[in-house]
Short mmCIF file of C-alpha atoms in Angstrom, two decimals:
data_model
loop_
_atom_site.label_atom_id
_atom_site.label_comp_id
_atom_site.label_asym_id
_atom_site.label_seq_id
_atom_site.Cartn_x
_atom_site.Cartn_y
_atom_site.Cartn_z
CA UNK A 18 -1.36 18.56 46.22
CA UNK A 19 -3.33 15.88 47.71
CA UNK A 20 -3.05 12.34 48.75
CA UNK A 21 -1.72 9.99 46.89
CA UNK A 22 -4.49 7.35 45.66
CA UNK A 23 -3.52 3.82 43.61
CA UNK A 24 -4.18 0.33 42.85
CA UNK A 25 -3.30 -2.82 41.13
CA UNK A 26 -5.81 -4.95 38.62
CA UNK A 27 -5.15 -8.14 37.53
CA UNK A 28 -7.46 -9.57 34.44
CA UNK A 29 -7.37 -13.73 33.73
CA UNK A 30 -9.67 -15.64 31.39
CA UNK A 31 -9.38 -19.20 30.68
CA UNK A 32 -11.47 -21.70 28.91
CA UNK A 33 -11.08 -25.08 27.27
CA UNK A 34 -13.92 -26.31 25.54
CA UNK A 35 -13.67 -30.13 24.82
CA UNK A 36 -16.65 -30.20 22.90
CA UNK A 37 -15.46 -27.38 20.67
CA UNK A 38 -12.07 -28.17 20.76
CA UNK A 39 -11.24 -24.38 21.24
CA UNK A 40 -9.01 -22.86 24.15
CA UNK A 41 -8.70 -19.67 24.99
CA UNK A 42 -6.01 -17.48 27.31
CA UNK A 43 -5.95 -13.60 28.69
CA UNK A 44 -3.76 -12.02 31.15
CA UNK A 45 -3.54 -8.49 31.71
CA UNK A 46 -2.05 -6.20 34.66
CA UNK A 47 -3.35 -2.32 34.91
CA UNK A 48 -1.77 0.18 38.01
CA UNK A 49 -3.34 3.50 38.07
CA UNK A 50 -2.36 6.10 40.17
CA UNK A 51 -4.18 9.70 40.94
CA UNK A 52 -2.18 12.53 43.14
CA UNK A 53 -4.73 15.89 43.19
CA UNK A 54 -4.88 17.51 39.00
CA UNK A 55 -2.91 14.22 37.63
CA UNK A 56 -3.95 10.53 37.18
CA UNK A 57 -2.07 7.85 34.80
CA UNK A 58 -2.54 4.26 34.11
CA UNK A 59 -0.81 1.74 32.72
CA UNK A 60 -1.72 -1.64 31.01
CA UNK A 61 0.16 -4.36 30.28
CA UNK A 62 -1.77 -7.68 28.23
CA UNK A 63 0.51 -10.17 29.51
CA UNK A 64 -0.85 -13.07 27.53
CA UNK A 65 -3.64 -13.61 24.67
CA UNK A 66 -3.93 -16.83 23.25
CA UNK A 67 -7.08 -18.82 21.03
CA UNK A 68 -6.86 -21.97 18.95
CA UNK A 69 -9.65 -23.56 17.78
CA UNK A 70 -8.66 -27.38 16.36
CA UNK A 71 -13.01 -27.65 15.43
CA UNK A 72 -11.46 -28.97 11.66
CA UNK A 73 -8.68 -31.25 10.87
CA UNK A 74 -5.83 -29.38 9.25
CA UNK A 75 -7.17 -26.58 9.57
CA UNK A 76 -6.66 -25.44 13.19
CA UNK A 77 -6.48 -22.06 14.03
CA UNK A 78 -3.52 -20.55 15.87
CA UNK A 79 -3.90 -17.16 17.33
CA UNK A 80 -1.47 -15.61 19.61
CA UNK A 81 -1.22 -11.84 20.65
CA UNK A 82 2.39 -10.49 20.66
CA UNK A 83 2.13 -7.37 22.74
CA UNK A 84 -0.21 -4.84 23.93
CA UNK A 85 0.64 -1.99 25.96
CA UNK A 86 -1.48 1.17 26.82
CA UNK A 87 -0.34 4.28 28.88
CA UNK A 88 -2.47 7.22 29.31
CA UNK A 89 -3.24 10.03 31.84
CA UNK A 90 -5.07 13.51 32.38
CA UNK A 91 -4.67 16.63 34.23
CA UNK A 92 -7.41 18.77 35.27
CA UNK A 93 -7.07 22.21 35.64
CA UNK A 94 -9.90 24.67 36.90
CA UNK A 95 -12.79 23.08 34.32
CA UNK A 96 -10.26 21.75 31.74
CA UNK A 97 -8.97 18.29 31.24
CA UNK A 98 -6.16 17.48 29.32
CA UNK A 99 -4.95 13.80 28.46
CA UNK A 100 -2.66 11.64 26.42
CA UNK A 101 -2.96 8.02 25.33
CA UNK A 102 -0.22 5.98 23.59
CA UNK A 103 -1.53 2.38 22.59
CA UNK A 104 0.30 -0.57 21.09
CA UNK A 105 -0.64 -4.18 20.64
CA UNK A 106 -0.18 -6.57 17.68
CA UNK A 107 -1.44 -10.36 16.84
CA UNK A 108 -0.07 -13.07 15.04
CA UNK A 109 -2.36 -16.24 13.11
CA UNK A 110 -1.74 -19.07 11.64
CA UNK A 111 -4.19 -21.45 9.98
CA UNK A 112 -2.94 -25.33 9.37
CA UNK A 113 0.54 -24.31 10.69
CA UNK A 114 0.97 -21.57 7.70
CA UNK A 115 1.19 -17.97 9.16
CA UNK A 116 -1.78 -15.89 7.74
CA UNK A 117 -1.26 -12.59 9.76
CA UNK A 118 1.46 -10.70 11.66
CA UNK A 119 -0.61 -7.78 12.51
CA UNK A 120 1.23 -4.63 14.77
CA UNK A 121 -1.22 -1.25 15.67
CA UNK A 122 0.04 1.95 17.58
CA UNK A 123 -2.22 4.97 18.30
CA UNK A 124 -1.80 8.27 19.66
CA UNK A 125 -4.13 10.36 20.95
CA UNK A 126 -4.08 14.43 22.16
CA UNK A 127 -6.77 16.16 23.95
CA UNK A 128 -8.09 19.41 25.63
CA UNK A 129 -11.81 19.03 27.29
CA UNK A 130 -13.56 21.94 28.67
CA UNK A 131 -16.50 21.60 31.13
CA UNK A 132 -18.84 23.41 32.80
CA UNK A 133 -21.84 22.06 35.47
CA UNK A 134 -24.43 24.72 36.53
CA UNK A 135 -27.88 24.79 37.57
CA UNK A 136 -28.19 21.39 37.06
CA UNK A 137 -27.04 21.69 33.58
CA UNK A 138 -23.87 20.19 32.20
CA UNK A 139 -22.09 21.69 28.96
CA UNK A 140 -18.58 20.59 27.32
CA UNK A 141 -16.69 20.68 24.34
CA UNK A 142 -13.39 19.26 23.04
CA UNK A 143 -10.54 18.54 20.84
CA UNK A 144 -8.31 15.40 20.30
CA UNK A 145 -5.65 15.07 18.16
CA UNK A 146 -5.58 10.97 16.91
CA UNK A 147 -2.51 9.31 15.36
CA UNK A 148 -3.20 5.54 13.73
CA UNK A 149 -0.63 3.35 12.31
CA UNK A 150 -1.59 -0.24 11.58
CA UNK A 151 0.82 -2.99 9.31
CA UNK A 152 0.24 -6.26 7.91
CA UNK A 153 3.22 -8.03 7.11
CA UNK A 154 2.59 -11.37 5.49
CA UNK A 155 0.97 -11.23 2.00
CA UNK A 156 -0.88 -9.52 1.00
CA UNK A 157 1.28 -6.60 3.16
CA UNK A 158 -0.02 -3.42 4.11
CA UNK A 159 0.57 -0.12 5.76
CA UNK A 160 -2.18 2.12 7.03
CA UNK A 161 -1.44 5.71 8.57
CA UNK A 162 -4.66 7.87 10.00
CA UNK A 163 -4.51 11.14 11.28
CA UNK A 164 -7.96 12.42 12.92
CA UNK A 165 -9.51 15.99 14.98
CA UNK A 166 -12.37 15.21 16.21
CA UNK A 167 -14.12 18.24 17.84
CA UNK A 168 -17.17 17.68 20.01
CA UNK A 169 -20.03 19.72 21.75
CA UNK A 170 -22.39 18.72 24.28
#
């Protein structure tokens, strides 16, 4: 089975430019784990902020409301298989009137085989890709996309 392997990230950004008059915040935690065929992470965006005040009455307001992402593989012999579920969304506002509520999700599938020999290295795939993305202040919106990409190399 193996040992068990992990560790903790932590991800800040800050800046305040006077000049500018634009700040900026990101926080984000990832833990990641590996035990012999599996490995999973996991990331969490904690904070994600930006306004930009550059024009009077016109200052931009940009805060992100979540964003999650969870994914892991397993390897067995010379295939890989994996899964990924993403979500995040954003929210804007320009002169203190909202101008975007944006949410995204994605979901991804996959099967990887490869092969190293001689030197050479050969692979091919398959992932399965589910896309959702809304817009809910005017002009609102709803996107769905469904993608297989295959791939040889």
């Amino acid at each position: 089975m193996g040992d068990l392997s992990w560790g903790v990230d932590l991800y800040y950004s800050n800046s305040d430019k006077k000049t500018l008059k634009t700040k900026q915040n990101a926080t984000a935690l990832t833990f990641g784990a590996a035990q012999g065929a599996w490995d999973a992470r996991l990331t969490l965006g904690l904070t994600n902020t930006h306004k930009d005040d550059v024009t009077a009455g016109s200052e931009v307001d940009f805060k992100g409301t979540n964003a999650i992402q969870l994914s892991g593989n397993y390897t067995m012999d010379n295939m890989v298989y994996s899964a990924e579920v993403l979500m995040n969304g954003a929210k804007k506002s320009v002169g203190g009137n909202d101008t975007a509520d944006n949410k995204s999700s994605s979901y991804t599938l996959g099967a990887e085989y490869f092969n190293k020999e001689d030197g050479a290295d050969f692979f091919y795939g398959v992932k399965y890709v589910m896309t959702e993305t809304k817009q809910s202040i005017a002009p609102t919106s709803k996107t769905a996309e469904t993608k297989l990409p295959i791939y040889v190399g």
